[in-house]
Amino acid sequence: MFGDLFEEDFSFISNNHCGKGKKSKPRESEPPAPRDFTNLSGIKNQGGTCYLNSLLQTLLFTPEFREALFSLGPEELGTLDDSRKPDAKVRIIPLQLQRLFAQLLLLDQQAASTTDLTESFGWSSQEEMRQHDVQELNRILFSALETSLVGTSGHDLINRLYHGIVVNQIVCKECKNVSERQEDFLDLTVAVKGMAGLEEALWNMYVEEEYFENDNLYRCGACDKLVEASKSAKLRKLPPFLTISLLRFNFDFEKCERYKETSCYTFPTQINLRPFCEQTEMDDSEYMYELFSVIIHKGGCYGGHYHVYIRDVDELGNWQLQEEEDGLIEEKVLRDTENAKETENPLAVLKGILSEEEAKQIAVDQLGQKLLEKKGVSWNKKYRKQYGALRKYLQNHPQIFQLSPDGNKVSLKETHKLLFKLDSHGQNLQSPSQKNDVQWNCEKTPPRPMASSAGCHWFDLNDCKVQPIKEKDIEKQFQGKESAYMLFYRKAQLKRPPEAHGNPRYQIPAHLLNEMNAANTELQKKRAECDSANNGIDLHLHLSCCYKFHNGALHPSLSWKESVVDLTIDRRKTLGDLRHAVFQMLESWEGDMVLSMAKPLPAGLHLYQVLDGDELSLDGIGLADGADIFVWNGKEVGGTKVLTGPEHEPVVLNVLRLAEHNEGGKGQHFSEAQLVFSCSTSLGQLHSALAPAGGIILKNGSGADTEAKNWEVFHEEDMKETVRSVGLRDGCSVLILDSHDQSFVNVASGNLTAFTYDISWLQVKNFCGVGEEEKHVKITATIETVMSDIKMKAIREFQLEEELANESCLRPVSGNGKLLSPVPEDYTVKEAELKMGSLLGLCRGKAPTSTQLFLYFMVGSDQNCSPEMEIVVEETASVRECLNLMLEKSGLSGDNWHLRRLDWCYEAGEALSQENATLKELNVCRGDTLVITEGKLPEKGFLKIPIWWLKPSSHKKHGEHAQDQVNGITWKMEALQVSAAAAPPEPTHPGLDLCYAGRIEIAAEAPLEELKMQALTLPCFQEQVVPLPSFLRAWTVDSKRPGKLLRDNKRRLSDYRLGARVEICIEPLQEEENLGPQELLLRVQMGIPGERDYSDSWDLVWDISKECTTWALRQRVASHYCLPVDKIEIAKYFPERFEWLPISSWTQQISKRKRRKKQENLQSAPYHLKDGDIIGVKNLILDDTKDFSTVRDDIGKEKQRQLALEKRKSRQERVQDPFFPEEKLPMKPRKPEVALSINVGVFR
């Protein structure tokens, strides 16, 4: 309805960057974050669904609506498990809404997902990215719920809670006859423009009367004549919940544009509706309403964002503002200080450790170790000086500790053990958990707020983010770009039962409670696993015995892989634990062991600070994942003293010298060498090393770039500076000029003088059909030159008639020689976004005016069959008018045509379905390409699908003998066919056995088997004998080859999310097939020994439910060929690149620990294994060559190489001057307006 009026605005979202050293993991592998201190859950934004999130949160915090929905059980609504059954009538929308509400109330996650709910609406991924009006959604969602609940006890749920009645009355002034008309409403729409607030708007609607008098009289039915009368409206019936929609968006008829009313518009938190009602004799409580939700729109007419302020009626969340949090923090600090004093007492610490032990006695030495693990510090360091040795301390407290006769073991006396347990866990013993309690993380649940905050618990729910606000914060939404858009009131006399207070489980059905309990248990398990994985860090240990020091840095004696040992350790452990682990790994180490931080630099490995302080944690000393640590004696490596620290970092410099033969002295030719210097080396030392015979040094901070303006001369006063202080870093270049080369340098300015050049011209080619068409002329120009002047200069250069100026225009020529849209003549070179050296074409015809569009069009998307044509039309022309002009120009007739846009793949894309809309309204821009497509657009809810026939190739069936291929019986074969031998009856996709069969029109809700049955009715399939749909295999067509395999004949087409432009190819089978979701279909072919070719391919079904690894695939292939696993090699074929990628079993070479940490999956990079992939197999018993390529691949690669060379050559012919900035990106056109809808089944 409103289209891009409410397009999502993400300008307030900042970019998140991973911290240094953090592991980069896919987001889906991490469990969702738990709830924050508010104990309320937000809702994830699917891209443009903030409007939906705001309304859903409002309905959730309407307890009466929520409980009425929960009261409907599976016996009335059905179950989600039955939703796929063909005859089951499952009311999916209320079921998904129930489940979402249960997740928002009980699931311990920061934000819930609405994906399942929007799928039940029938929305596609495009719909989820498009934002709509929340007022429109409110009405459509209520209508969908009413339809879904027909025939259940909740059939009147919406009417019971939201239905009201307005009565309009006209009273005749003569006979007093009253004519009235009733109107039902679920929400009231009130004006904002010209109103000070809600009460004034209601007064204007329901109190003030409109009079019919003078020339504007009313015809009375009783008097049967024109009379004076008064018209008024009153509220006849008030609903329990009053929804008010504010008309913030209006249209300015003078400016012909939409705008948002941002003026001040007040509304009360409590309102008395008595003055606006027809009946006023009831008690005041019947008319009092309290505000409990405000949906807010932030932004303007063409972009924005929704969030909602909600009053927590049942006080389910923890409402705590920042100042109160600060007070609680101070209290906690004082309490922690007292606890810290208690924990400083060794008696309490030892009692705590012993009370946790299940064994009656533990060794005294083990007690000291447990103290170190718990406190992070040993007894000797913390307590020995004050309390003496540990064993002596235990002996001095016999009333608490009981030692064994030999004094080696200790336990806590039973009385103290029981007292300690009661003191620590008494509260838990007194409050047993209830049967249906949802499991919460008690440590993260903050205390309940003070009683003073009761009754005003307001929260701001902004998608995933939930935060408490004060009631007075609502006043900030009275005006401005961020202002109230919908108001929700509830009757003040609606009281909540005491048991609902603070109880999110109230009235939730048992099956949902059990589901949420199980989900919370799974979440806690995943978080524990994720915590363990996130705190594990990989360290690279470099052993000094494998290194030598030369050229200013450490270098491995052998290879990097052999010199480095990997160690995985928990970042929360101490440096002492790390040192102990290293000692255990290097059992043969002798002497002192020093651990130093290391860093690989371009010059080699360099050492920094020594790691010291065994009691410090690894995280505390800054050890990150992937850190390099050098293990040595702290003095020397291989007998050479090593300088450490940042002040001795080695720097690699590119040292350039002018070549001996340098024609013209332009400095284009250099000799280059890379040398290493310490960053503390002075420039004087650098000069002595690089130019001992005299000369000057210039630096360039841009690396190896030799452009003149970047060079800077080092003067005599700079010689005391160091390499680091003058800004020389790795990769910087220094230029050494001997005395005879110094004429190129202006020493005073410090710049080279002979390296500059400039080009300031445009090329123009004659396309007017007069004179020498192949002739090019160069027109001198600047960025401020006007295009009309360039055209006149070109006409004079071509010696053409100047009258041609009124009948010609300039058009840029693209890299492939295509003439682009004409450039307006009043544009400058800069405004036309042209670069110097660009090629323009002088063509006949006038450039379009500012109100006209220059468009390309073609008949069908195949440019080989239909040439691209041009047309100029008014931007106010309708789609139908534009289509008629294009049909007339292309010589076509009839009404069996429609227009589509050309997508980025140069194929027919989105259809222009609104034929009466203007091109400007549909955002058709100058230079766009439209495609005239045959056929009328399908009706709503139907798909028009082109069907292709995948010709049955000669590959073997499932049951044929693969063993024959192994033993070499089928070595002789025909060359691999690229296309069918016989010419197909219709146009064929190049490179594949695809034959066009025709189009079918089918409902989006139809099952896959119906599509297959309809495809069999096409003429191309008439000769095929197919007993059942399961003897056909259906694929989508992607990039002119089979793409995604469509499984499950009973599944609806809408569930595949095929899109409006999908094409399907049908492959006939020799036997019935019903693939499961965890079965992968591969086409396997055996290499012919001694030849660069393969035997016929055959289908291999591989079950990947357990694992999808290299080893599993090799086993599956080997078992079918009856070969040992180690006697085959396999590779995946990439037909678009004509390349084979060997699938190697690399997991056999890595450690078990690494294998557990990172399991490979062939469905991810680099293989991306999917249905229909070709797998080549080599039998190493008969053929030991591991080259999988064929002659066909060599030919294909050579063609691709030739094509790339031609493109590169074409680009080089049109070299563009870098003086001008890059072309500006075109502004994103606004999305077309699309109506919002929710699909609901029939339950009558």
PDB file of N, CA and C in Angstrom, residues 1047 1075-1081 1101-1109 1112-1113 1116 1159-1163 1169 1171:
ATOM      1  N   ARG A1047      13.236 -32.044  -4.285  1.00  0.00           N
ATOM      2  CA  ARG A1047      12.885 -33.320  -3.666  1.00  0.00           C
ATOM      3  C   ARG A1047      11.440 -33.288  -3.186  1.00  0.00           C
ATOM      4  N   LEU A1075      14.390 -39.377  -3.239  1.00  0.00           N
ATOM      5  CA  LEU A1075      15.559 -39.003  -2.442  1.00  0.00           C
ATOM      6  C   LEU A1075      15.143 -38.330  -1.141  1.00  0.00           C
ATOM      7  N   GLY A1076      15.839 -38.667  -0.055  1.00  0.00           N
ATOM      8  CA  GLY A1076      15.608 -38.023   1.225  1.00  0.00           C
ATOM      9  C   GLY A1076      16.392 -36.723   1.340  1.00  0.00           C
ATOM     10  N   PRO A1077      16.113 -35.926   2.375  1.00  0.00           N
ATOM     11  CA  PRO A1077      16.794 -34.621   2.519  1.00  0.00           C
ATOM     12  C   PRO A1077      18.281 -34.755   2.805  1.00  0.00           C
ATOM     13  N   GLN A1078      18.733 -35.910   3.325  1.00  0.00           N
ATOM     14  CA  GLN A1078      20.140 -36.108   3.660  1.00  0.00           C
ATOM     15  C   GLN A1078      20.858 -36.997   2.642  1.00  0.00           C
ATOM     16  N   GLU A1079      20.278 -37.132   1.440  1.00  0.00           N
ATOM     17  CA  GLU A1079      20.910 -37.923   0.392  1.00  0.00           C
ATOM     18  C   GLU A1079      21.370 -36.993  -0.725  1.00  0.00           C
ATOM     19  N   LEU A1080      22.619 -37.165  -1.134  1.00  0.00           N
ATOM     20  CA  LEU A1080      23.224 -36.322  -2.165  1.00  0.00           C
ATOM     21  C   LEU A1080      23.351 -37.123  -3.446  1.00  0.00           C
ATOM     22  N   LEU A1081      22.930 -36.516  -4.562  1.00  0.00           N
ATOM     23  CA  LEU A1081      22.986 -37.178  -5.870  1.00  0.00           C
ATOM     24  C   LEU A1081      24.209 -36.668  -6.628  1.00  0.00           C
ATOM     25  N   VAL A1101      24.012 -42.213  -5.268  1.00  0.00           N
ATOM     26  CA  VAL A1101      23.274 -41.607  -4.148  1.00  0.00           C
ATOM     27  C   VAL A1101      24.084 -41.838  -2.878  1.00  0.00           C
ATOM     28  N   TRP A1102      24.424 -40.747  -2.197  1.00  0.00           N
ATOM     29  CA  TRP A1102      25.307 -40.802  -1.018  1.00  0.00           C
ATOM     30  C   TRP A1102      24.569 -40.239   0.192  1.00  0.00           C
ATOM     31  N   ASP A1103      24.453 -41.041   1.233  1.00  0.00           N
ATOM     32  CA  ASP A1103      23.789 -40.628   2.472  1.00  0.00           C
ATOM     33  C   ASP A1103      24.783 -39.824   3.316  1.00  0.00           C
ATOM     34  N   ILE A1104      24.468 -38.536   3.537  1.00  0.00           N
ATOM     35  CA  ILE A1104      25.384 -37.663   4.291  1.00  0.00           C
ATOM     36  C   ILE A1104      24.830 -37.322   5.666  1.00  0.00           C
ATOM     37  N   SER A1105      23.879 -38.122   6.152  1.00  0.00           N
ATOM     38  CA  SER A1105      23.266 -37.808   7.450  1.00  0.00           C
ATOM     39  C   SER A1105      24.277 -37.916   8.586  1.00  0.00           C
ATOM     40  N   LYS A1106      25.248 -38.844   8.474  1.00  0.00           N
ATOM     41  CA  LYS A1106      26.234 -39.014   9.542  1.00  0.00           C
ATOM     42  C   LYS A1106      27.411 -38.064   9.364  1.00  0.00           C
ATOM     43  N   GLU A1107      27.980 -38.026   8.189  1.00  0.00           N
ATOM     44  CA  GLU A1107      29.084 -37.105   7.921  1.00  0.00           C
ATOM     45  C   GLU A1107      29.196 -36.871   6.424  1.00  0.00           C
ATOM     46  N   CYS A1108      29.735 -35.702   6.088  1.00  0.00           N
ATOM     47  CA  CYS A1108      29.930 -35.330   4.686  1.00  0.00           C
ATOM     48  C   CYS A1108      31.394 -34.957   4.511  1.00  0.00           C
ATOM     49  N   THR A1109      32.267 -35.924   4.724  1.00  0.00           N
ATOM     50  CA  THR A1109      33.700 -35.684   4.711  1.00  0.00           C
ATOM     51  C   THR A1109      34.351 -36.375   3.514  1.00  0.00           C
ATOM     52  N   ALA A1112      34.526 -40.206   3.990  1.00  0.00           N
ATOM     53  CA  ALA A1112      33.251 -40.889   3.767  1.00  0.00           C
ATOM     54  C   ALA A1112      32.938 -40.998   2.277  1.00  0.00           C
ATOM     55  N   LEU A1113      33.223 -39.934   1.505  1.00  0.00           N
ATOM     56  CA  LEU A1113      32.958 -39.979   0.063  1.00  0.00           C
ATOM     57  C   LEU A1113      33.877 -40.986  -0.625  1.00  0.00           C
ATOM     58  N   ARG A1116      32.526 -44.380  -0.050  1.00  0.00           N
ATOM     59  CA  ARG A1116      31.306 -44.646  -0.821  1.00  0.00           C
ATOM     60  C   ARG A1116      31.639 -44.964  -2.280  1.00  0.00           C
ATOM     61  N   GLN A1159      35.941 -29.928  12.032  1.00  0.00           N
ATOM     62  CA  GLN A1159      35.536 -31.000  11.133  1.00  0.00           C
ATOM     63  C   GLN A1159      35.314 -30.430   9.737  1.00  0.00           C
ATOM     64  N   GLU A1160      35.910 -31.045   8.731  1.00  0.00           N
ATOM     65  CA  GLU A1160      35.702 -30.597   7.358  1.00  0.00           C
ATOM     66  C   GLU A1160      34.301 -31.000   6.893  1.00  0.00           C
ATOM     67  N   ASN A1161      33.792 -30.271   5.938  1.00  0.00           N
ATOM     68  CA  ASN A1161      32.491 -30.565   5.344  1.00  0.00           C
ATOM     69  C   ASN A1161      32.591 -30.237   3.864  1.00  0.00           C
ATOM     70  N   LEU A1162      32.347 -31.244   3.019  1.00  0.00           N
ATOM     71  CA  LEU A1162      32.502 -31.048   1.576  1.00  0.00           C
ATOM     72  C   LEU A1162      31.465 -30.110   1.001  1.00  0.00           C
ATOM     73  N   GLN A1163      30.395 -29.819   1.763  1.00  0.00           N
ATOM     74  CA  GLN A1163      29.382 -28.889   1.262  1.00  0.00           C
ATOM     75  C   GLN A1163      29.792 -27.436   1.460  1.00  0.00           C
ATOM     76  N   LEU A1169      30.049 -29.000  -2.430  1.00  0.00           N
ATOM     77  CA  LEU A1169      29.442 -30.164  -3.070  1.00  0.00           C
ATOM     78  C   LEU A1169      27.922 -30.067  -3.016  1.00  0.00           C
ATOM     79  N   ASP A1171      23.953 -31.401  -5.275  1.00  0.00           N
ATOM     80  CA  ASP A1171      23.341 -32.364  -6.184  1.00  0.00           C
ATOM     81  C   ASP A1171      23.766 -32.100  -7.624  1.00  0.00           C
TER      82      ASP A1171
END
